[in-house]
CSV table of C-alpha atoms in Angstrom, one decimal:
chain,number,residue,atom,x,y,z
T,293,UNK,CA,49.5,-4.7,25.6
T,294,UNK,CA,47.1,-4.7,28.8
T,295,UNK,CA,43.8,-5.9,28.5
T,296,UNK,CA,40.9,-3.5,29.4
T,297,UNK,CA,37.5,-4.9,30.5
T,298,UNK,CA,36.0,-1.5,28.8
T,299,UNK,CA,36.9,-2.7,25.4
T,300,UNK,CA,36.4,-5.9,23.5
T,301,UNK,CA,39.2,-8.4,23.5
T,302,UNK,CA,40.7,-8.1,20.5
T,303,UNK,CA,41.0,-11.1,18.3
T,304,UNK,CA,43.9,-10.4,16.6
T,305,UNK,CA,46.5,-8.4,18.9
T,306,UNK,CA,48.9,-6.9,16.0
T,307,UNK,CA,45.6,-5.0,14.3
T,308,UNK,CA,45.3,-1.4,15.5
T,309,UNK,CA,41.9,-0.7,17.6
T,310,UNK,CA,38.8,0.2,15.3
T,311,UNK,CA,38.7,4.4,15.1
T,312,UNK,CA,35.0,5.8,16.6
T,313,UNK,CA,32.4,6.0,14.3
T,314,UNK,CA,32.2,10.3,13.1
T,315,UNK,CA,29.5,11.9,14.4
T,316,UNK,CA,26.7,12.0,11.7
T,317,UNK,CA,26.0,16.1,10.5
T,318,UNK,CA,22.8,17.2,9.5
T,319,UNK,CA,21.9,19.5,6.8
T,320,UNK,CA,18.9,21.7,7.8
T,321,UNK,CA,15.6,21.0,6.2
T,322,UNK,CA,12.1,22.6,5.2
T,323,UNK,CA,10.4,19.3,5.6
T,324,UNK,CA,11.3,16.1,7.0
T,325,UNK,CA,12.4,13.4,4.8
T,326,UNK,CA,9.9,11.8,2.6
T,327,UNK,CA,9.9,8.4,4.6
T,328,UNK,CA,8.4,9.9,7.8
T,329,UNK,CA,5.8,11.9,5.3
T,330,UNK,CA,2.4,11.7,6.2
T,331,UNK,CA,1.6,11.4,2.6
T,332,UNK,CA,2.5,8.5,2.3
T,333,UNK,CA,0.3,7.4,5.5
T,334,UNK,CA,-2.9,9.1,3.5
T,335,UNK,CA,-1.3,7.4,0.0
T,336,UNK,CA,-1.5,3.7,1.8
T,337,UNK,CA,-5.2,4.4,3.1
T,338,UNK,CA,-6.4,5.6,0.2
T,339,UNK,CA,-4.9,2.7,-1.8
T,340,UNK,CA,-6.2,0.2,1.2
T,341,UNK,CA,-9.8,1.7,1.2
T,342,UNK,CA,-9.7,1.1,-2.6
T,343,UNK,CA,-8.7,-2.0,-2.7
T,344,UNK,CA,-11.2,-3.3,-0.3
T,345,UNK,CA,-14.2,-1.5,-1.7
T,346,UNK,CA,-13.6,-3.3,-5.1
T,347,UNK,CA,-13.1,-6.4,-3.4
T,348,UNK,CA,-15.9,-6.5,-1.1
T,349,UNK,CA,-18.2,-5.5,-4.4
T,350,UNK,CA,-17.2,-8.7,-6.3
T,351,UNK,CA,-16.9,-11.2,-3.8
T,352,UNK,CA,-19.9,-9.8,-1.4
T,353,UNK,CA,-22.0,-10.2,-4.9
T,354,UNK,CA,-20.2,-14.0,-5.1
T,355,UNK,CA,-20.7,-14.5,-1.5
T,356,UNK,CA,-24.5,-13.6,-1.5
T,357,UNK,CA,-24.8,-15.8,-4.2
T,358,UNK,CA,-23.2,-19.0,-2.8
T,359,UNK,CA,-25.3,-18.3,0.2
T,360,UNK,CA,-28.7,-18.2,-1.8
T,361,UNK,CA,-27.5,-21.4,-3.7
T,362,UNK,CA,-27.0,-22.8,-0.4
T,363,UNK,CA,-29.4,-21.7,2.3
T,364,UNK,CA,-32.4,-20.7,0.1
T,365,UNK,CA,-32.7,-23.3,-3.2
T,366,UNK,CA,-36.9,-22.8,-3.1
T,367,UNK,CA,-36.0,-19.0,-3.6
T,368,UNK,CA,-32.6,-19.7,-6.5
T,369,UNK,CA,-35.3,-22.4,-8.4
T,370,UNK,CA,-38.1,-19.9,-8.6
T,371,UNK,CA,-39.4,-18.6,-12.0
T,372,UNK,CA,-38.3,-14.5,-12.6
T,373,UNK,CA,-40.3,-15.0,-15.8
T,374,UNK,CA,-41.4,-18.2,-18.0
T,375,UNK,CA,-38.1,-20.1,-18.0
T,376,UNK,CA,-35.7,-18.2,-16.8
T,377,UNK,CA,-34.6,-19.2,-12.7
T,378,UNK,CA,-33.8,-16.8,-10.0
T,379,UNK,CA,-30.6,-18.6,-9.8
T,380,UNK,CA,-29.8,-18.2,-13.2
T,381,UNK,CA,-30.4,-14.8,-13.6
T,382,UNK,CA,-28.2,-13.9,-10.3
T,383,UNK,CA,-25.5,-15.9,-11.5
T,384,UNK,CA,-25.6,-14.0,-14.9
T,385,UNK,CA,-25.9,-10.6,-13.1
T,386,UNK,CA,-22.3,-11.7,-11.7
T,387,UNK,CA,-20.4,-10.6,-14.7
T,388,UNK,CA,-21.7,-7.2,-14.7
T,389,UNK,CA,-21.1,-6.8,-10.8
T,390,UNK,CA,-17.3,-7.6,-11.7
T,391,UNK,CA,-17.1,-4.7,-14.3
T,392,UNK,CA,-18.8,-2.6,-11.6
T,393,UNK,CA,-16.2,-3.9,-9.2
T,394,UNK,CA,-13.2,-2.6,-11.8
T,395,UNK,CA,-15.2,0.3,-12.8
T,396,UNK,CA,-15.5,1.6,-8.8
T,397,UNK,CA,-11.6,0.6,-8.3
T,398,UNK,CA,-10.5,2.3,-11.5
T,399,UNK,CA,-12.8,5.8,-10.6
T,400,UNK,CA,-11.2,5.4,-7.3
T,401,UNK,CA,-7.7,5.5,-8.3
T,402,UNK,CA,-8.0,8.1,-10.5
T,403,UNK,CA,-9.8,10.4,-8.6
T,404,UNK,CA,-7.9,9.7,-5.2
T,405,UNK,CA,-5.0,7.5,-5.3
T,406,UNK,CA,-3.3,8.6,-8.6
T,407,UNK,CA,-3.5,12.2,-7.4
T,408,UNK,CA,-2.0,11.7,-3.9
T,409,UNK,CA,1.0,9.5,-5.6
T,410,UNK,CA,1.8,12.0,-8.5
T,411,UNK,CA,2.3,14.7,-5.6
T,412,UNK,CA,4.4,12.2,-3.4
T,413,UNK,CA,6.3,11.5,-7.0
T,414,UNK,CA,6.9,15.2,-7.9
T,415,UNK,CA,7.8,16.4,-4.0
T,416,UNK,CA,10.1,13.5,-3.9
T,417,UNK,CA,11.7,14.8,-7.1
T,418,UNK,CA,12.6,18.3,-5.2
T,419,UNK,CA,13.6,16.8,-1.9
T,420,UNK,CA,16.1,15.0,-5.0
T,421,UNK,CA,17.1,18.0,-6.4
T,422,UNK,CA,17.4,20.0,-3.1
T,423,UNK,CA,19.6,17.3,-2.2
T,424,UNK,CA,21.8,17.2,-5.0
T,425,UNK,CA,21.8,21.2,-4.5
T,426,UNK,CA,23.1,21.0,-0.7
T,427,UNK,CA,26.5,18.5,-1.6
């Protein structure tokens, strides 16, 4: 046996040389597979503008609040009515800005996430089926 610079040395001499791979066939398709899908590109930035809306609504509330406490204690120790602080008051309106905050992401995925993922889930399903079909 002659070595060949073309090929890898073999490392055991005795074993036969590896067969080439078979080239890969195609079935034709309607639609390209679901992993290059733009739905899933629209499905991501829905999700990603969802997420950060209900975020930035609870922590910019938070935020704002910390900042008040912080930079502006005359304005946080001032009287909204006869005993009850500005400071106070903000800091109680922070519970309700949290339920806002899972009330906007909840609307949100129902009226545009869930939808884009149900139609991802059902085309998936027949792009399954199709497949199952063409073996």
């Amino acid at each position: 046996m002659s070595y060949d610079p073309s090929q890898p040395y073999p490392t055991y001499p005795w074993q036969p040389p590896p067969s080439p791979p078979e080239p890969v066939t195609r079935s034709p398709r309607h639609r390209s597979p679901l992993g290059h899908h733009s739905d899933l590109r629209i499905l991501r930035s829905a999700y990603r503008w969802q997420r950060r809306t209900a975020t930035l609504t609870a922590l910019g509330y938070f935020t704002l609040f910390l900042v008040l406490s912080a930079c502006a204690p005359s304005f946080m120790a001032s009287s909204v009515t006869d005993g009850l602080p500005t400071g106070l008051l903000l800091a109680l309106l922070q519970l309700p800005v949290t339920w806002l905050a899972i009330a906007v992401y909840e609307h949100t995925a129902r009226r545009y996430v869930d939808p884009l993922a149900d139609r991802i889930r059902k085309q998936s399903e027949v792009d399954a089926r199709r497949e199952a079909g063409a073996r």
